[in-house]
Amino acid sequence: MKPSLDDLDHKILQILEEDGRAPAKFIAEKLSVNEVTVSKRLTKIIEGGFCKIIAIADFEKCGYEYLLPIGIRVQGDKLEEVAEILSQQKEVFSVNVVSGIQDIEILCATQSLSETKIFLDETLPSIVGIKSIAPAIASNVYKFETDWTPFANEA
Amino acid sequence: MKLDQTDKKIIQLLGADARMSNNQMAKVIGVTEGTVRNRIQKLIHNKVIKISVINNINRMENPSLAFVGLDVETRAKDSVAKALSKMKEVRFVSTLMGRHDLMVFILAEDVTKLSKVLYEEISSLPGVRFSESSIGLKYYKYDYRWARILD
């Protein structure tokens, strides 16, 4: 059976949602358990692949002005190959194989219009197996939550 | 806020593990602990980074992630986007240039809930004309470190 999170784990996570860098000692005091227990639980939560405690960066403030949600249609037998190649592109930060009109949905971030053009007019067309692309630029992002996401290529 | 090499290194380190202590980071980067502390404070204050707990969706029973393009009446674009942003299952909302008018990602606990959100809640919003959905089957790459930090 897969290990799961218990009450204490959830209480620790609740504190970390308020302050992800709260020291183990502080968490331990708040929950009246010892520090070693907190550290052990954190190791289980993180190494068990339940959660990650990390910093999310705002891509726009880090200089990536363009966010492109692109739909891609692929030759049937090339689906996995194309998904792999897309995952290796540095501009691409999300690659999802989907069922629907598109075969793959990707998100990529570029720093300038010229970088965007190169990606759309050169990089994508050079990938063997891509039949068509439905490109777009996200003009105004209203909501972007990442508290629940797939952990791709991990257990 | 202009980011320098120290900021970028801090963002990189915290992007891998936000539990790393200021002291450890200071040693890796080669600056003082005080610098690290100040920079982190500034980065958070200016909403360049946000320390977050990210949950693996495989902890949900049958998570269903949908990528939805919406065509809406032009004058309703803003009101539809705002209404969508209020829905719990809707994780991402953006207006688009090209392809569709709006792009939405929905994460539902199962397919039943997903279809309820799609065909009852979203299609009943005034101004929504058409939606095109793709359901996530396999995730090859999902870099949760990148997002927009809003409000």
mmCIF file of N, CA, C and O in Angstrom, chain B residues 22-74:
data_model
loop_
_atom_site.group_PDB
_atom_site.id
_atom_site.type_symbol
_atom_site.label_atom_id
_atom_site.label_comp_id
_atom_site.label_asym_id
_atom_site.label_seq_id
_atom_site.Cartn_x
_atom_site.Cartn_y
_atom_site.Cartn_z
ATOM 1 N N ASN B 22 19.226 30.135 5.224
ATOM 2 C CA ASN B 22 19.944 31.310 4.735
ATOM 3 C C ASN B 22 21.454 31.082 4.757
ATOM 4 O O ASN B 22 22.168 31.499 3.850
ATOM 5 N N ASN B 23 21.911 30.406 5.837
ATOM 6 C CA ASN B 23 23.341 30.129 5.968
ATOM 7 C C ASN B 23 23.879 29.268 4.842
ATOM 8 O O ASN B 23 24.916 29.552 4.249
ATOM 9 N N GLN B 24 23.140 28.179 4.567
ATOM 10 C CA GLN B 24 23.555 27.287 3.475
ATOM 11 C C GLN B 24 23.619 28.052 2.156
ATOM 12 O O GLN B 24 24.570 27.922 1.393
ATOM 13 N N MET B 25 22.563 28.846 1.898
ATOM 14 C CA MET B 25 22.524 29.598 0.645
ATOM 15 C C MET B 25 23.678 30.574 0.560
ATOM 16 O O MET B 25 24.301 30.728 -0.485
ATOM 17 N N ALA B 26 23.951 31.252 1.684
ATOM 18 C CA ALA B 26 25.033 32.229 1.712
ATOM 19 C C ALA B 26 26.355 31.574 1.326
ATOM 20 O O ALA B 26 27.134 32.130 0.551
ATOM 21 N N LYS B 27 26.581 30.355 1.854
ATOM 22 C CA LYS B 27 27.821 29.643 1.542
ATOM 23 C C LYS B 27 27.899 29.293 0.062
ATOM 24 O O LYS B 27 28.923 29.500 -0.586
ATOM 25 N N VAL B 28 26.815 28.746 -0.478
ATOM 26 C CA VAL B 28 26.796 28.338 -1.893
ATOM 27 C C VAL B 28 27.039 29.538 -2.803
ATOM 28 O O VAL B 28 27.795 29.470 -3.768
ATOM 29 N N ILE B 29 26.387 30.666 -2.476
ATOM 30 C CA ILE B 29 26.469 31.825 -3.370
ATOM 31 C C ILE B 29 27.742 32.635 -3.120
ATOM 32 O O ILE B 29 28.272 33.280 -4.019
ATOM 33 N N GLY B 30 28.235 32.582 -1.857
ATOM 34 C CA GLY B 30 29.428 33.365 -1.537
ATOM 35 C C GLY B 30 29.088 34.787 -1.135
ATOM 36 O O GLY B 30 29.781 35.731 -1.518
ATOM 37 N N VAL B 31 27.989 34.958 -0.411
ATOM 38 C CA VAL B 31 27.643 36.262 0.154
ATOM 39 C C VAL B 31 27.339 36.049 1.643
ATOM 40 O O VAL B 31 27.376 34.921 2.126
ATOM 41 N N THR B 32 27.025 37.126 2.361
ATOM 42 C CA THR B 32 26.749 36.953 3.790
ATOM 43 C C THR B 32 25.304 36.492 4.006
ATOM 44 O O THR B 32 24.447 36.660 3.138
ATOM 45 N N GLU B 33 25.102 35.973 5.211
ATOM 46 C CA GLU B 33 23.765 35.499 5.581
ATOM 47 C C GLU B 33 22.775 36.669 5.557
ATOM 48 O O GLU B 33 21.625 36.522 5.131
ATOM 49 N N GLY B 34 23.226 37.836 5.991
ATOM 50 C CA GLY B 34 22.373 39.025 6.000
ATOM 51 C C GLY B 34 21.902 39.408 4.607
ATOM 52 O O GLY B 34 20.742 39.792 4.399
ATOM 53 N N THR B 35 22.811 39.309 3.637
ATOM 54 C CA THR B 35 22.447 39.611 2.250
ATOM 55 C C THR B 35 21.344 38.675 1.775
ATOM 56 O O THR B 35 20.348 39.112 1.201
ATOM 57 N N VAL B 36 21.532 37.387 2.061
ATOM 58 C CA VAL B 36 20.528 36.408 1.641
ATOM 59 C C VAL B 36 19.177 36.759 2.251
ATOM 60 O O VAL B 36 18.157 36.804 1.564
ATOM 61 N N ARG B 37 19.200 37.044 3.565
ATOM 62 C CA ARG B 37 17.947 37.343 4.259
ATOM 63 C C ARG B 37 17.249 38.563 3.641
ATOM 64 O O ARG B 37 16.064 38.523 3.343
ATOM 65 N N ASN B 38 18.046 39.636 3.419
ATOM 66 C CA ASN B 38 17.471 40.853 2.821
ATOM 67 C C ASN B 38 16.911 40.620 1.429
ATOM 68 O O ASN B 38 15.834 41.088 1.090
ATOM 69 N N ARG B 39 17.687 39.887 0.627
ATOM 70 C CA ARG B 39 17.250 39.648 -0.751
ATOM 71 C C ARG B 39 15.949 38.852 -0.792
ATOM 72 O O ARG B 39 15.057 39.149 -1.567
ATOM 73 N N ILE B 40 15.870 37.811 0.052
ATOM 74 C CA ILE B 40 14.657 36.990 0.059
ATOM 75 C C ILE B 40 13.455 37.846 0.424
ATOM 76 O O ILE B 40 12.407 37.808 -0.221
ATOM 77 N N GLN B 41 13.639 38.684 1.468
ATOM 78 C CA GLN B 41 12.556 39.574 1.886
ATOM 79 C C GLN B 41 12.093 40.464 0.738
ATOM 80 O O GLN B 41 10.902 40.612 0.491
ATOM 81 N N LYS B 42 13.068 41.031 0.030
ATOM 82 C CA LYS B 42 12.755 41.926 -1.075
ATOM 83 C C LYS B 42 12.040 41.185 -2.202
ATOM 84 O O LYS B 42 11.069 41.677 -2.767
ATOM 85 N N LEU B 43 12.549 39.996 -2.526
ATOM 86 C CA LEU B 43 11.949 39.208 -3.614
ATOM 87 C C LEU B 43 10.497 38.855 -3.308
ATOM 88 O O LEU B 43 9.630 38.906 -4.171
ATOM 89 N N ILE B 44 10.253 38.509 -2.050
ATOM 90 C CA ILE B 44 8.884 38.154 -1.673
ATOM 91 C C ILE B 44 8.002 39.399 -1.661
ATOM 92 O O ILE B 44 6.900 39.400 -2.204
ATOM 93 N N HIS B 45 8.535 40.479 -1.069
ATOM 94 C CA HIS B 45 7.772 41.720 -0.976
ATOM 95 C C HIS B 45 7.368 42.239 -2.358
ATOM 96 O O HIS B 45 6.259 42.719 -2.560
ATOM 97 N N ASN B 46 8.262 42.128 -3.321
ATOM 98 C CA ASN B 46 7.967 42.613 -4.672
ATOM 99 C C ASN B 46 7.257 41.583 -5.543
ATOM 100 O O ASN B 46 7.139 41.754 -6.748
ATOM 101 N N LYS B 47 6.825 40.504 -4.917
ATOM 102 C CA LYS B 47 6.086 39.448 -5.612
ATOM 103 C C LYS B 47 6.853 38.875 -6.809
ATOM 104 O O LYS B 47 6.283 38.550 -7.847
ATOM 105 N N VAL B 48 8.174 38.794 -6.668
ATOM 106 C CA VAL B 48 8.971 38.112 -7.688
ATOM 107 C C VAL B 48 8.908 36.620 -7.400
ATOM 108 O O VAL B 48 8.823 35.800 -8.314
ATOM 109 N N ILE B 49 8.945 36.253 -6.113
ATOM 110 C CA ILE B 49 8.795 34.850 -5.740
ATOM 111 C C ILE B 49 7.746 34.707 -4.637
ATOM 112 O O ILE B 49 7.385 35.679 -3.971
ATOM 113 N N LYS B 50 7.285 33.493 -4.495
ATOM 114 C CA LYS B 50 6.342 33.186 -3.432
ATOM 115 C C LYS B 50 6.704 31.784 -2.935
ATOM 116 O O LYS B 50 6.842 30.862 -3.740
ATOM 117 N N ILE B 51 6.930 31.662 -1.623
ATOM 118 C CA ILE B 51 7.250 30.349 -1.076
ATOM 119 C C ILE B 51 5.945 29.558 -0.976
ATOM 120 O O ILE B 51 4.977 30.041 -0.380
ATOM 121 N N SER B 52 5.902 28.375 -1.582
ATOM 122 C CA SER B 52 4.625 27.670 -1.667
ATOM 123 C C SER B 52 4.759 26.196 -1.375
ATOM 124 O O SER B 52 5.801 25.588 -1.605
ATOM 125 N N VAL B 53 3.659 25.636 -0.892
ATOM 126 C CA VAL B 53 3.531 24.185 -0.788
ATOM 127 C C VAL B 53 2.826 23.736 -2.058
ATOM 128 O O VAL B 53 1.752 24.225 -2.379
ATOM 129 N N ILE B 54 3.460 22.836 -2.792
ATOM 130 C CA ILE B 54 2.854 22.338 -4.025
ATOM 131 C C ILE B 54 2.478 20.881 -3.829
ATOM 132 O O ILE B 54 3.309 20.063 -3.429
ATOM 133 N N ASN B 55 1.225 20.565 -4.069
ATOM 134 C CA ASN B 55 0.729 19.213 -3.848
ATOM 135 C C ASN B 55 0.698 18.426 -5.154
ATOM 136 O O ASN B 55 0.273 18.946 -6.191
ATOM 137 N N ASN B 56 1.121 17.192 -5.071
ATOM 138 C CA ASN B 56 1.096 16.313 -6.242
ATOM 139 C C ASN B 56 -0.353 15.894 -6.519
ATOM 140 O O ASN B 56 -1.014 15.352 -5.631
ATOM 141 N N ILE B 57 -0.836 16.137 -7.738
ATOM 142 C CA ILE B 57 -2.249 15.794 -8.003
ATOM 143 C C ILE B 57 -2.497 14.291 -7.935
ATOM 144 O O ILE B 57 -3.643 13.865 -7.858
ATOM 145 N N ASN B 58 -1.440 13.485 -7.933
ATOM 146 C CA ASN B 58 -1.693 12.046 -7.822
ATOM 147 C C ASN B 58 -2.216 11.653 -6.433
ATOM 148 O O ASN B 58 -2.593 10.524 -6.192
ATOM 149 N N ARG B 59 -2.244 12.629 -5.508
ATOM 150 C CA ARG B 59 -2.858 12.375 -4.202
ATOM 151 C C ARG B 59 -4.380 12.437 -4.290
ATOM 152 O O ARG B 59 -5.074 12.054 -3.372
ATOM 153 N N MET B 60 -4.893 12.983 -5.391
ATOM 154 C CA MET B 60 -6.344 12.992 -5.577
ATOM 155 C C MET B 60 -6.738 11.647 -6.179
ATOM 156 O O MET B 60 -5.932 11.000 -6.835
ATOM 157 N N GLU B 61 -7.991 11.240 -5.955
ATOM 158 C CA GLU B 61 -8.436 9.920 -6.438
ATOM 159 C C GLU B 61 -8.301 9.786 -7.962
ATOM 160 O O GLU B 61 -7.563 8.965 -8.466
ATOM 161 N N ASN B 62 -9.062 10.585 -8.679
ATOM 162 C CA ASN B 62 -9.066 10.527 -10.141
ATOM 163 C C ASN B 62 -8.967 11.917 -10.729
ATOM 164 O O ASN B 62 -9.897 12.393 -11.378
ATOM 165 N N PRO B 63 -7.829 12.589 -10.502
ATOM 166 C CA PRO B 63 -7.764 13.988 -10.911
ATOM 167 C C PRO B 63 -7.944 14.147 -12.419
ATOM 168 O O PRO B 63 -7.442 13.339 -13.204
ATOM 169 N N SER B 64 -8.691 15.163 -12.778
ATOM 170 C CA SER B 64 -8.952 15.427 -14.180
ATOM 171 C C SER B 64 -8.521 16.852 -14.482
ATOM 172 O O SER B 64 -9.028 17.793 -13.884
ATOM 173 N N LEU B 65 -7.538 16.982 -15.376
ATOM 174 C CA LEU B 65 -7.025 18.310 -15.721
ATOM 175 C C LEU B 65 -7.428 18.612 -17.158
ATOM 176 O O LEU B 65 -7.130 17.840 -18.058
ATOM 177 N N ALA B 66 -8.144 19.718 -17.351
ATOM 178 C CA ALA B 66 -8.615 20.059 -18.692
ATOM 179 C C ALA B 66 -8.059 21.407 -19.133
ATOM 180 O O ALA B 66 -7.930 22.327 -18.331
ATOM 181 N N PHE B 67 -7.717 21.473 -20.406
ATOM 182 C CA PHE B 67 -7.230 22.703 -21.026
ATOM 183 C C PHE B 67 -8.355 23.182 -21.933
ATOM 184 O O PHE B 67 -8.708 22.501 -22.888
ATOM 185 N N VAL B 68 -8.929 24.331 -21.618
ATOM 186 C CA VAL B 68 -10.156 24.739 -22.295
ATOM 187 C C VAL B 68 -9.990 26.091 -22.966
ATOM 188 O O VAL B 68 -9.607 27.071 -22.325
ATOM 189 N N GLY B 69 -10.283 26.128 -24.262
ATOM 190 C CA GLY B 69 -10.314 27.397 -24.990
ATOM 191 C C GLY B 69 -11.754 27.861 -25.059
ATOM 192 O O GLY B 69 -12.645 27.063 -25.342
ATOM 193 N N LEU B 70 -11.986 29.138 -24.776
ATOM 194 C CA LEU B 70 -13.362 29.652 -24.803
ATOM 195 C C LEU B 70 -13.477 30.773 -25.822
ATOM 196 O O LEU B 70 -12.604 31.631 -25.928
ATOM 197 N N ASP B 71 -14.597 30.739 -26.562
ATOM 198 C CA ASP B 71 -14.930 31.872 -27.414
ATOM 199 C C ASP B 71 -16.064 32.612 -26.725
ATOM 200 O O ASP B 71 -17.087 31.998 -26.403
ATOM 201 N N VAL B 72 -15.866 33.896 -26.487
ATOM 202 C CA VAL B 72 -16.887 34.667 -25.779
ATOM 203 C C VAL B 72 -17.159 35.968 -26.527
ATOM 204 O O VAL B 72 -16.350 36.410 -27.351
ATOM 205 N N GLU B 73 -18.308 36.549 -26.232
ATOM 206 C CA GLU B 73 -18.623 37.850 -26.833
ATOM 207 C C GLU B 73 -17.610 38.862 -26.329
ATOM 208 O O GLU B 73 -17.301 38.906 -25.134
ATOM 209 N N THR B 74 -17.084 39.663 -27.245
ATOM 210 C CA THR B 74 -15.978 40.563 -26.928
ATOM 211 C C THR B 74 -16.248 41.417 -25.687
ATOM 212 O O THR B 74 -15.409 41.521 -24.804
#
